[in-house]
Amino acid sequence: MTGSQSALIKNLCLCYCDNKPEILEKTVNTVSHLLHAEHGNIYQDDIRLLDKIWKHFQKYGRNQEMLRFGQIYARINKLKVLKVRLETLQFLYALADTASTEHHHDSINRSMPTSSASSFDIPSFSLLSVQQGSSSTKENGLSHNSSHIKSSTSLQKLLHYSNDNETSSSSKSHLHSAMNKINEIDNNTSLQRDADESRILRELLFGMQGIETPRLLANDSNIDRCTRTLITRFLECGWLYEKIRKIINTPTSSLVAQAFIANLSSELREYHRLISVIEQQENIPGMVSLKKLHVWMCTPIQRLKCLAAIADSCHGKKGGQLLSILYMHSQHGDPLQQSILYPLLYNCTIPIRDMIVEWICNGIINDPYQEFFVSTDKMIGEEKLWYDKYTLRVPMVPTFLSMEQAKKIWITGKSINFLRVVCKDRTMLQINKTPASSQSLFQQQRSTEFQDMIISIYNETTRYLRSILDDKYQMMDHFKAIKRYLLLGQGDFIKYLMDLMENELNKPANQVFYHNLQSLMDAAIRVTNAQYESEDIIRRLDLRLMYVSPSELGWDVCCLDYKFDGPLRTIFTEENSLRYMRIFNHLWRVKRMEYTTCGDAEIRRFHTILKPQLKTIKSDLHIVKKAFRDAVLKFLQQLKFHPDITLRSLSFRLNFNEFYKVSYTSKSTA
Amino acid sequence: MPSEIITLQLGQCGNQIGMEFWKQLCAEHGISPEGKLEPFATEGSDRKDVFFYQADDQHYIPRAVLLDLEPRVIDGILKSSYKHLYNPENVYISKDGGGAGNNWAQGYHQGDKLSEEIFDIIDREAENGDSLEGFVLCHSIAGGTGSGLGSNILEKVNDRFPKKLIQTYSVFPMTNEVADVVVQPYNSVLTLKRLIENADCTVVLDNTALNRIATERLKKATPTLAELNQLVSTIMSGSTSTLRYPGYMNNDLISLISSLIPTPRLHFLISAYTPLTSDKTESEVRKTTVLDVMRRLLQPKNAMVTTASRDKNITHCYVSILNIIQGEVDPSEVHKSLMRIRERKLAEFIPWGPASIQVALSKKSPYVTTQHRVSGLMLANHTGISSLFDRVCDHYDKLIKREAFVENFRRLPMFKENLDEFVDSREAVQQLMDEYRAATRKDYINFGNPETTQESKS
């Protein structure tokens, strides 16, 4: 190396290093080392150099980069612009070599950003030589001209193509960073570290709002690893933001979901606000750095993550289901998550709360999107109002409501509708109508407000319904009438009826006629204590002939019936009436059996009278006696069975208070 | 329609208990001693027409026939406040007024003579009802009229109304002390034969037991006749309560009887009642649950018959039991009580049939107030009743061995030629006792069958 050369290098370095002697020295060293190495290793052809490079890759175990290098090399081969391919490669290799020997090569670059230009004059020179197509003279390369930029950008482009997935610094990325350095030299801009960060920050602010910024690619290779990780975190934020935004933008058909989305958007607004604050701060130099931003963004990111997770799991759900999911998420030990979910739950419960209040106070279902847990079937008429019209949608019951509460709510509204529609009763119940706050729904362990509201309205309504049924429709009297007539409680009536009907019912079933029996029944009513019953009950007492099947007698088909109308028809549905008739039929048969066996008692009397006079045929009589005894025994067994039924059926009926409960629960479970 | 029942009251005892019975019925149905319906009484819950009918002025007349051969007791009734209750046409006192002189044969003979007049009354009463179900006969078996005339009428009623039931409330004499009527064992045995053959059901009211109950349960040193009669009337009204307050079960006499009596001759029923109070005594108010009541009913000390639970190496047992429970009863409680009794084996039952405790729930009269929530009456068919007949027969055997006091009987046409009737009656009672004893065994079903009789007797 000649002295003039070294002086030249020195000068060049000096100009790049802003006249800082300590940097200058290092730079000069590096450059001279490079130059020296070039002289030491002159490759005659590509193959040997390539071999060297492969080995270098293998040495550091960078197989991926090796592959990529292969691709790049193929491209470079095709490139017609680059004339001094071998030299370029050689230079690059030398550079990589230096880097691997000097691990802090990057840090040097970073620590002396102002001096970077001087250390990069050599590649610029080689590029220059490429451009000019002349023999490589280092002196020529020192003169700057406009064509540098052109060539360097083309190279940058080239590298861009090949480096879409580049992630971290490596020998390859060293190569890239070298390219970038070339770029920077070409631009002739001394990018400072701060400026770099503020650029990243600005980009990040967009990225965090989910706006794609082509300039801020994660693989941007002039960003070091640590920064890159940070950026990725911020960009995750943008991804989450975008995810939530997408969910918000999906149209929904659910009040609860609308509330949910409104809540999400307000969360995002908060987020926007935060970003705008950061943006403002950023304008003041030195206020925002990546690290600071990272600290600031910690909680918002967590928040966004949580929101995104919830939004994701709630997507497409509605009504109670959505509330159940929210509630599930809110049962979390993390106070942050709790604090996020509380307003969400609060706001989302409001539509359901309003529905519940509307339903239990006025019996109206205000549910345009089918998300309330009580549903109505408009096709069902009022006669089936109680049993079929309103159904409980179990999946729509929010999990924070117990099933019992849901049922109470269901029954309360049903009762109101029953009163309004079937009983034609328009009285507004004077219930304390301060609706419970929405939070008392999902925080029942803290406040009984909601439970109290449900219970009080439920009690009030059912009490009123009961009083209406009792006072206006004499339900109790009808129950008692059923017990007396269908369950044979009115013994004298039943006995007389049986006596009267005996002849008629002994006929085959198809010869039994309703009108005959009807008149007999009327006669029985007139004579027995049934005559003291109220008009209403007697009017309802009726006979029914069941479906006749062959070889049946009148006994098998004739049943007492009790007619119901109005609201009572709802309680005593056709089905229930049939059930009663089945019981009646059974009891009626048992009773008949009793009568028939009692008829045998007359034979016995006959026997008693005759016995003394008929000693001669004693043995014959014994056969009769035995047969009779069997009959009696059977009878006794039957009788044994008898009180059992009596007791069961009576105990079912007798305790009317109990029965009320039974009937209500059975109605609710039906 | 309402299965009417005609009550025949015979003799001193019969009329006395009959009168108490009507008093009780009037109180329970809200009928004043004059037969008028009390203003507080309402229609609809009870059936008065089983035992009463209405006169033209709507006042209630009991379906009762009062018969006696001497005027004393009936005069007493006709002087009481209830004199307007009865139909005067139904009261019959023998014209000669001499009574039967405690002689069964005398009473029986009188019955033959007076039968036309008596049956005028009975026939009229019977036609009065739409569907007469049967007769209830109140009498004692010791005296002359109740036993003699009673036996006679029993036979004749059975003849005339073969399809009607006859239930008797028969008072058995005291056996544990010297009888006030010397010939009462004769009377008893002779009447028993008629009861065995002609009655469908006999509720045995043992004077001994009644006295015992009056002294033990009611704490009376010397119970008066009226108090004893009241006990009887309680039983009678209790056992008819299901007829008068129709409910789900046992609304007619036949259903009551048929469930209790498995074979025709075993128709002597014992009865028990709890809780017992008389008007004058303030008994301590006990807790009366259904189980308590049913348990007490099974205790022998509450039974109106003194029976031995064991005699001659035979363990006596129940053939059947019917409990009539009155008052506010939860039917499930009844069921539970029955289970309890079955579990604890409080009652021993016949081995040849199902153990049946039947329970009939009956309404309580709304007009009679009691301190007790629940009261219960038990009618039971118990084989131990044979011990009662045994005692009667013992006394009879002692007398007949010496042919003591037979002359009084010989004077009357029935015994003019011989005393065969005595022998017949004694045999009938013996057969009954044997049958009861046989009923405690498993092979009862073969009892009376000529081929197996020998075995079962041995």
Short mmCIF file of C-alpha atoms in Angstrom, two decimals, chain A residues 487-492 495-496 527-529 532 587 591 594-595 598 601-602 604-605 607-609 611-612 618-619 622 625-626 628-629 632-633 635-637 639-640 642-648 650-651 654-655, chain B residues 1 3 43-47 158 161-165 196-198 200 246-249 251-252 254-255 257-259 261-265 329 331-332 334-335 352-356 358 444-450:
data_model
loop_
_atom_site.label_atom_id
_atom_site.label_comp_id
_atom_site.label_asym_id
_atom_site.label_seq_id
_atom_site.Cartn_x
_atom_site.Cartn_y
_atom_site.Cartn_z
CA LEU A 487 -112.91 -39.61 42.74
CA LEU A 488 -116.11 -41.01 44.22
CA GLY A 489 -115.93 -38.98 47.40
CA GLN A 490 -119.67 -38.40 47.35
CA GLY A 491 -120.49 -41.94 48.34
CA ASP A 492 -124.27 -41.73 48.32
CA LYS A 495 -123.90 -45.65 45.05
CA TYR A 496 -127.22 -44.43 43.81
CA VAL A 527 -132.13 -37.57 45.16
CA THR A 528 -128.73 -37.54 46.78
CA ASN A 529 -126.82 -34.89 48.57
CA TYR A 532 -127.15 -29.29 47.55
CA LEU A 587 -112.25 -46.46 41.01
CA LYS A 591 -116.49 -49.97 43.38
CA GLU A 594 -117.26 -54.30 45.69
CA TYR A 595 -120.92 -54.16 44.83
CA CYS A 598 -121.66 -57.60 48.29
CA ALA A 601 -123.46 -61.60 50.59
CA GLU A 602 -127.09 -62.18 49.74
CA ARG A 604 -124.61 -66.11 51.92
CA ARG A 605 -127.73 -65.04 53.70
CA HIS A 607 -127.20 -70.10 52.70
CA THR A 608 -127.53 -69.19 56.34
CA ILE A 609 -131.27 -69.54 56.24
CA LYS A 611 -128.47 -74.45 56.27
CA PRO A 612 -130.39 -75.87 59.19
CA LYS A 618 -124.30 -80.36 53.42
CA SER A 619 -121.38 -81.47 51.34
CA HIS A 622 -119.62 -76.91 51.23
CA LYS A 625 -119.30 -72.27 50.61
CA LYS A 626 -115.75 -72.78 49.50
CA PHE A 628 -117.89 -68.32 48.00
CA ARG A 629 -115.06 -68.10 50.42
CA VAL A 632 -114.67 -63.31 49.62
CA LEU A 633 -110.98 -63.66 49.90
CA PHE A 635 -112.81 -59.41 47.63
CA LEU A 636 -110.83 -58.85 50.74
CA GLN A 637 -107.70 -58.53 48.71
CA LEU A 639 -110.53 -54.18 49.48
CA LYS A 640 -107.06 -54.18 50.80
CA HIS A 642 -108.92 -50.27 47.85
CA PRO A 643 -107.98 -48.05 50.75
CA ASP A 644 -104.56 -47.75 49.28
CA ILE A 645 -105.89 -46.01 46.26
CA THR A 646 -108.21 -44.04 48.37
CA LEU A 647 -105.46 -42.87 50.54
CA ARG A 648 -103.21 -42.03 47.68
CA LEU A 650 -107.09 -38.48 48.71
CA SER A 651 -103.79 -37.47 50.08
CA LEU A 654 -106.87 -33.37 50.40
CA ASN A 655 -104.09 -31.15 51.40
CA MET B 1 -132.75 -44.34 47.65
CA SER B 3 -130.44 -47.52 52.02
CA GLU B 43 -128.01 -29.40 54.32
CA GLY B 44 -125.57 -31.14 52.13
CA SER B 45 -123.03 -32.84 54.29
CA ASP B 46 -124.99 -35.62 55.92
CA ARG B 47 -127.70 -38.09 55.03
CA ASN B 158 -135.63 -62.98 58.59
CA PHE B 161 -137.48 -59.87 54.61
CA PRO B 162 -135.06 -62.52 53.51
CA LYS B 163 -133.06 -60.06 51.45
CA LYS B 164 -132.67 -57.47 54.14
CA LEU B 165 -129.77 -57.35 56.47
CA ILE B 196 -126.22 -67.39 65.05
CA GLU B 197 -128.84 -68.49 62.62
CA ASN B 198 -130.83 -65.38 61.86
CA ASP B 200 -126.16 -61.16 59.72
CA PRO B 246 -121.32 -40.59 52.90
CA GLY B 247 -117.75 -40.72 51.86
CA TYR B 248 -115.65 -42.72 49.56
CA MET B 249 -116.12 -46.04 51.30
CA ASN B 251 -121.63 -46.07 52.50
CA ASP B 252 -124.01 -48.87 53.18
CA ILE B 254 -123.65 -54.37 53.56
CA SER B 255 -120.24 -53.03 52.74
CA ILE B 257 -120.60 -56.11 57.23
CA SER B 258 -119.33 -57.98 54.25
CA SER B 259 -115.82 -56.76 54.69
CA ILE B 261 -117.40 -61.25 58.03
CA PRO B 262 -115.60 -63.76 55.88
CA THR B 263 -117.88 -66.68 56.60
CA PRO B 264 -121.50 -66.41 57.58
CA ARG B 265 -121.40 -67.80 61.05
CA VAL B 329 -107.31 -36.94 59.24
CA PRO B 331 -104.99 -39.89 54.70
CA SER B 332 -101.27 -40.27 54.36
CA VAL B 334 -103.54 -43.39 58.00
CA HIS B 335 -101.35 -45.12 55.54
CA TRP B 352 -105.82 -68.53 56.31
CA GLY B 353 -106.57 -65.14 54.91
CA PRO B 354 -105.08 -61.77 54.26
CA ALA B 355 -104.44 -59.61 57.27
CA SER B 356 -106.79 -56.80 56.67
CA GLN B 358 -109.49 -51.60 56.79
CA TYR B 444 -110.06 -73.53 58.69
CA ILE B 445 -111.01 -73.55 55.06
CA ASN B 446 -111.92 -77.22 55.42
CA PHE B 447 -113.90 -76.68 58.60
CA GLY B 448 -117.37 -78.17 58.52
CA ASN B 449 -116.59 -80.33 55.59
CA PRO B 450 -117.87 -83.78 56.67
#
